[in-house]
Amino acid sequence: RKQQLRRQTGGCAVDTESHAVARAAVAADVPFLVVRAIADPWNRDIPSWLPETIARDGSPDLEAVLMGLLQRPWQLPRLAVLALDFERAMRTLRRVALRAGPFLGFTR
């Protein structure tokens, strides 16, 4: 889907989650700021089974990931690259949050 959107729009990134945060913030009448760090670029697919390994709280279900890899061990290199990119993205987001300070600089 990301590759299709890339072809249609020419965009370098596709954000498919921030709109939900924006809606929740507007509904709660709180300010919000979206800062994105990309861990899965448009030109690299993640394994189709991987989204099913995310728990309801957003954390990875490590048992499900290991089961997926046992069934598809050839996909380990792809997951390793994704894990490194994810860690890089998280470091960037941490730096932004630390520099912005409490409440991301909002005064309200």
JSON list of C-alpha atoms in Angstrom, two decimals:
[
{"chain": "A", "resi": 1, "resn": "ARG", "atom": "CA", "xyz": [0.00, 0.00, 0.00]},
{"chain": "A", "resi": 2, "resn": "LYS", "atom": "CA", "xyz": [2.85, 2.41, 0.82]},
{"chain": "A", "resi": 3, "resn": "GLN", "atom": "CA", "xyz": [4.43, 1.80, -2.58]},
{"chain": "A", "resi": 4, "resn": "GLN", "atom": "CA", "xyz": [1.10, 2.46, -4.30]},
{"chain": "A", "resi": 5, "resn": "LEU", "atom": "CA", "xyz": [0.68, 5.76, -2.41]},
{"chain": "A", "resi": 6, "resn": "ARG", "atom": "CA", "xyz": [4.28, 6.68, -3.29]},
{"chain": "A", "resi": 7, "resn": "ARG", "atom": "CA", "xyz": [3.58, 6.13, -6.99]},
{"chain": "A", "resi": 8, "resn": "GLN", "atom": "CA", "xyz": [0.31, 8.09, -6.84]},
{"chain": "A", "resi": 9, "resn": "THR", "atom": "CA", "xyz": [1.59, 11.08, -4.88]},
{"chain": "A", "resi": 10, "resn": "GLY", "atom": "CA", "xyz": [5.37, 11.13, -5.26]},
{"chain": "A", "resi": 11, "resn": "GLY", "atom": "CA", "xyz": [5.61, 11.60, -1.49]},
{"chain": "A", "resi": 12, "resn": "CYS", "atom": "CA", "xyz": [8.72, 10.42, 0.31]},
{"chain": "A", "resi": 13, "resn": "ALA", "atom": "CA", "xyz": [6.79, 9.26, 3.40]},
{"chain": "A", "resi": 14, "resn": "VAL", "atom": "CA", "xyz": [3.35, 7.90, 4.16]},
{"chain": "A", "resi": 15, "resn": "ASP", "atom": "CA", "xyz": [1.86, 8.57, 7.59]},
{"chain": "A", "resi": 16, "resn": "THR", "atom": "CA", "xyz": [-1.00, 6.20, 8.27]},
{"chain": "A", "resi": 17, "resn": "GLU", "atom": "CA", "xyz": [-1.34, 6.70, 12.02]},
{"chain": "A", "resi": 18, "resn": "SER", "atom": "CA", "xyz": [-1.10, 10.37, 13.05]},
{"chain": "A", "resi": 19, "resn": "HIS", "atom": "CA", "xyz": [-4.66, 11.22, 12.03]},
{"chain": "A", "resi": 20, "resn": "ALA", "atom": "CA", "xyz": [-5.93, 9.04, 14.89]},
{"chain": "A", "resi": 21, "resn": "VAL", "atom": "CA", "xyz": [-3.82, 10.98, 17.40]},
{"chain": "A", "resi": 22, "resn": "ALA", "atom": "CA", "xyz": [-5.05, 14.27, 15.94]},
{"chain": "A", "resi": 23, "resn": "ARG", "atom": "CA", "xyz": [-8.70, 13.20, 16.24]},
{"chain": "A", "resi": 24, "resn": "ALA", "atom": "CA", "xyz": [-8.24, 12.10, 19.85]},
{"chain": "A", "resi": 25, "resn": "ALA", "atom": "CA", "xyz": [-6.46, 15.35, 20.76]},
{"chain": "A", "resi": 26, "resn": "VAL", "atom": "CA", "xyz": [-9.14, 17.49, 19.14]},
{"chain": "A", "resi": 27, "resn": "ALA", "atom": "CA", "xyz": [-11.89, 15.49, 20.86]},
{"chain": "A", "resi": 28, "resn": "ALA", "atom": "CA", "xyz": [-10.13, 15.98, 24.22]},
{"chain": "A", "resi": 29, "resn": "ASP", "atom": "CA", "xyz": [-9.46, 19.66, 23.47]},
{"chain": "A", "resi": 30, "resn": "VAL", "atom": "CA", "xyz": [-5.74, 19.31, 24.07]},
{"chain": "A", "resi": 31, "resn": "PRO", "atom": "CA", "xyz": [-2.91, 20.62, 21.91]},
{"chain": "A", "resi": 32, "resn": "PHE", "atom": "CA", "xyz": [-0.94, 18.09, 19.94]},
{"chain": "A", "resi": 33, "resn": "LEU", "atom": "CA", "xyz": [2.20, 17.88, 17.91]},
{"chain": "A", "resi": 34, "resn": "VAL", "atom": "CA", "xyz": [3.07, 15.15, 15.45]},
{"chain": "A", "resi": 35, "resn": "VAL", "atom": "CA", "xyz": [6.75, 14.31, 15.06]},
{"chain": "A", "resi": 36, "resn": "ARG", "atom": "CA", "xyz": [7.45, 11.27, 12.92]},
{"chain": "A", "resi": 37, "resn": "ALA", "atom": "CA", "xyz": [10.58, 9.21, 12.52]},
{"chain": "A", "resi": 38, "resn": "ILE", "atom": "CA", "xyz": [10.38, 6.61, 9.78]},
{"chain": "A", "resi": 39, "resn": "ALA", "atom": "CA", "xyz": [11.49, 3.05, 10.53]},
{"chain": "A", "resi": 40, "resn": "ASP", "atom": "CA", "xyz": [9.94, 1.42, 7.46]},
{"chain": "A", "resi": 41, "resn": "PRO", "atom": "CA", "xyz": [10.59, 3.45, 4.30]},
{"chain": "A", "resi": 42, "resn": "TRP", "atom": "CA", "xyz": [8.27, 3.17, 1.32]},
{"chain": "A", "resi": 43, "resn": "ASN", "atom": "CA", "xyz": [10.73, 1.05, -0.65]},
{"chain": "A", "resi": 44, "resn": "ARG", "atom": "CA", "xyz": [11.08, -1.67, 1.98]},
{"chain": "A", "resi": 45, "resn": "ASP", "atom": "CA", "xyz": [8.17, -3.95, 2.79]},
{"chain": "A", "resi": 46, "resn": "ILE", "atom": "CA", "xyz": [7.77, -5.37, 6.24]},
{"chain": "A", "resi": 47, "resn": "PRO", "atom": "CA", "xyz": [6.79, -9.05, 6.43]},
{"chain": "A", "resi": 48, "resn": "SER", "atom": "CA", "xyz": [3.02, -9.33, 5.95]},
{"chain": "A", "resi": 49, "resn": "TRP", "atom": "CA", "xyz": [2.62, -11.35, 9.16]},
{"chain": "A", "resi": 50, "resn": "LEU", "atom": "CA", "xyz": [4.49, -8.88, 11.38]},
{"chain": "A", "resi": 51, "resn": "PRO", "atom": "CA", "xyz": [1.57, -6.50, 12.19]},
{"chain": "A", "resi": 52, "resn": "GLU", "atom": "CA", "xyz": [-0.24, -9.47, 13.73]},
{"chain": "A", "resi": 53, "resn": "THR", "atom": "CA", "xyz": [2.54, -9.69, 16.35]},
{"chain": "A", "resi": 54, "resn": "ILE", "atom": "CA", "xyz": [1.77, -6.29, 17.87]},
{"chain": "A", "resi": 55, "resn": "ALA", "atom": "CA", "xyz": [-0.07, -6.42, 21.21]},
{"chain": "A", "resi": 56, "resn": "ARG", "atom": "CA", "xyz": [-3.02, -4.13, 21.97]},
{"chain": "A", "resi": 57, "resn": "ASP", "atom": "CA", "xyz": [-0.76, -1.77, 23.92]},
{"chain": "A", "resi": 58, "resn": "GLY", "atom": "CA", "xyz": [1.54, -1.38, 20.91]},
{"chain": "A", "resi": 59, "resn": "SER", "atom": "CA", "xyz": [4.35, -3.51, 22.26]},
{"chain": "A", "resi": 60, "resn": "PRO", "atom": "CA", "xyz": [5.70, -6.44, 20.28]},
{"chain": "A", "resi": 61, "resn": "ASP", "atom": "CA", "xyz": [4.47, -9.89, 21.25]},
{"chain": "A", "resi": 62, "resn": "LEU", "atom": "CA", "xyz": [7.90, -11.53, 21.27]},
{"chain": "A", "resi": 63, "resn": "GLU", "atom": "CA", "xyz": [6.47, -15.03, 21.37]},
{"chain": "A", "resi": 64, "resn": "ALA", "atom": "CA", "xyz": [4.45, -14.32, 18.22]},
{"chain": "A", "resi": 65, "resn": "VAL", "atom": "CA", "xyz": [7.52, -12.81, 16.52]},
{"chain": "A", "resi": 66, "resn": "LEU", "atom": "CA", "xyz": [9.59, -15.89, 17.36]},
{"chain": "A", "resi": 67, "resn": "MET", "atom": "CA", "xyz": [6.84, -18.19, 16.10]},
{"chain": "A", "resi": 68, "resn": "GLY", "atom": "CA", "xyz": [6.67, -16.19, 12.88]},
{"chain": "A", "resi": 69, "resn": "LEU", "atom": "CA", "xyz": [10.41, -16.48, 12.44]},
{"chain": "A", "resi": 70, "resn": "LEU", "atom": "CA", "xyz": [10.38, -20.21, 13.15]},
{"chain": "A", "resi": 71, "resn": "GLN", "atom": "CA", "xyz": [7.91, -20.55, 10.30]},
{"chain": "A", "resi": 72, "resn": "ARG", "atom": "CA", "xyz": [9.88, -18.16, 8.02]},
{"chain": "A", "resi": 73, "resn": "PRO", "atom": "CA", "xyz": [13.54, -18.12, 9.08]},
{"chain": "A", "resi": 74, "resn": "TRP", "atom": "CA", "xyz": [14.64, -16.57, 5.76]},
{"chain": "A", "resi": 75, "resn": "GLN", "atom": "CA", "xyz": [12.98, -13.32, 6.86]},
{"chain": "A", "resi": 76, "resn": "LEU", "atom": "CA", "xyz": [15.33, -12.81, 9.82]},
{"chain": "A", "resi": 77, "resn": "PRO", "atom": "CA", "xyz": [17.62, -10.40, 7.89]},
{"chain": "A", "resi": 78, "resn": "ARG", "atom": "CA", "xyz": [14.62, -8.19, 6.99]},
{"chain": "A", "resi": 79, "resn": "LEU", "atom": "CA", "xyz": [13.54, -8.10, 10.62]},
{"chain": "A", "resi": 80, "resn": "ALA", "atom": "CA", "xyz": [17.07, -7.28, 11.76]},
{"chain": "A", "resi": 81, "resn": "VAL", "atom": "CA", "xyz": [17.21, -4.28, 9.40]},
{"chain": "A", "resi": 82, "resn": "LEU", "atom": "CA", "xyz": [13.76, -3.15, 10.56]},
{"chain": "A", "resi": 83, "resn": "ALA", "atom": "CA", "xyz": [14.83, -3.47, 14.21]},
{"chain": "A", "resi": 84, "resn": "LEU", "atom": "CA", "xyz": [17.93, -1.32, 13.60]},
{"chain": "A", "resi": 85, "resn": "ASP", "atom": "CA", "xyz": [15.89, 1.30, 11.74]},
{"chain": "A", "resi": 86, "resn": "PHE", "atom": "CA", "xyz": [13.29, 1.28, 14.52]},
{"chain": "A", "resi": 87, "resn": "GLU", "atom": "CA", "xyz": [15.94, 1.83, 17.18]},
{"chain": "A", "resi": 88, "resn": "ARG", "atom": "CA", "xyz": [17.39, 4.71, 15.16]},
{"chain": "A", "resi": 89, "resn": "ALA", "atom": "CA", "xyz": [13.94, 6.27, 14.84]},
{"chain": "A", "resi": 90, "resn": "MET", "atom": "CA", "xyz": [13.29, 5.91, 18.58]},
{"chain": "A", "resi": 91, "resn": "ARG", "atom": "CA", "xyz": [16.60, 7.60, 19.42]},
{"chain": "A", "resi": 92, "resn": "THR", "atom": "CA", "xyz": [15.60, 10.53, 17.20]},
{"chain": "A", "resi": 93, "resn": "LEU", "atom": "CA", "xyz": [12.19, 10.83, 18.85]},
{"chain": "A", "resi": 94, "resn": "ARG", "atom": "CA", "xyz": [13.79, 10.71, 22.32]},
{"chain": "A", "resi": 95, "resn": "ARG", "atom": "CA", "xyz": [16.13, 13.56, 21.35]},
{"chain": "A", "resi": 96, "resn": "VAL", "atom": "CA", "xyz": [13.20, 15.65, 20.13]},
{"chain": "A", "resi": 97, "resn": "ALA", "atom": "CA", "xyz": [11.21, 15.00, 23.31]},
{"chain": "A", "resi": 98, "resn": "LEU", "atom": "CA", "xyz": [14.16, 15.85, 25.56]},
{"chain": "A", "resi": 99, "resn": "ARG", "atom": "CA", "xyz": [14.86, 19.08, 23.70]},
{"chain": "A", "resi": 100, "resn": "ALA", "atom": "CA", "xyz": [11.22, 20.11, 23.66]},
{"chain": "A", "resi": 101, "resn": "GLY", "atom": "CA", "xyz": [10.90, 19.57, 27.40]},
{"chain": "A", "resi": 102, "resn": "PRO", "atom": "CA", "xyz": [7.79, 18.95, 29.47]},
{"chain": "A", "resi": 103, "resn": "PHE", "atom": "CA", "xyz": [4.56, 19.11, 27.50]},
{"chain": "A", "resi": 104, "resn": "LEU", "atom": "CA", "xyz": [6.60, 19.48, 24.28]},
{"chain": "A", "resi": 105, "resn": "GLY", "atom": "CA", "xyz": [6.81, 23.21, 24.84]},
{"chain": "A", "resi": 106, "resn": "PHE", "atom": "CA", "xyz": [3.04, 23.75, 24.98]},
{"chain": "A", "resi": 107, "resn": "THR", "atom": "CA", "xyz": [2.11, 26.41, 27.53]},
{"chain": "A", "resi": 108, "resn": "ARG", "atom": "CA", "xyz": [-1.51, 25.39, 27.88]}
]
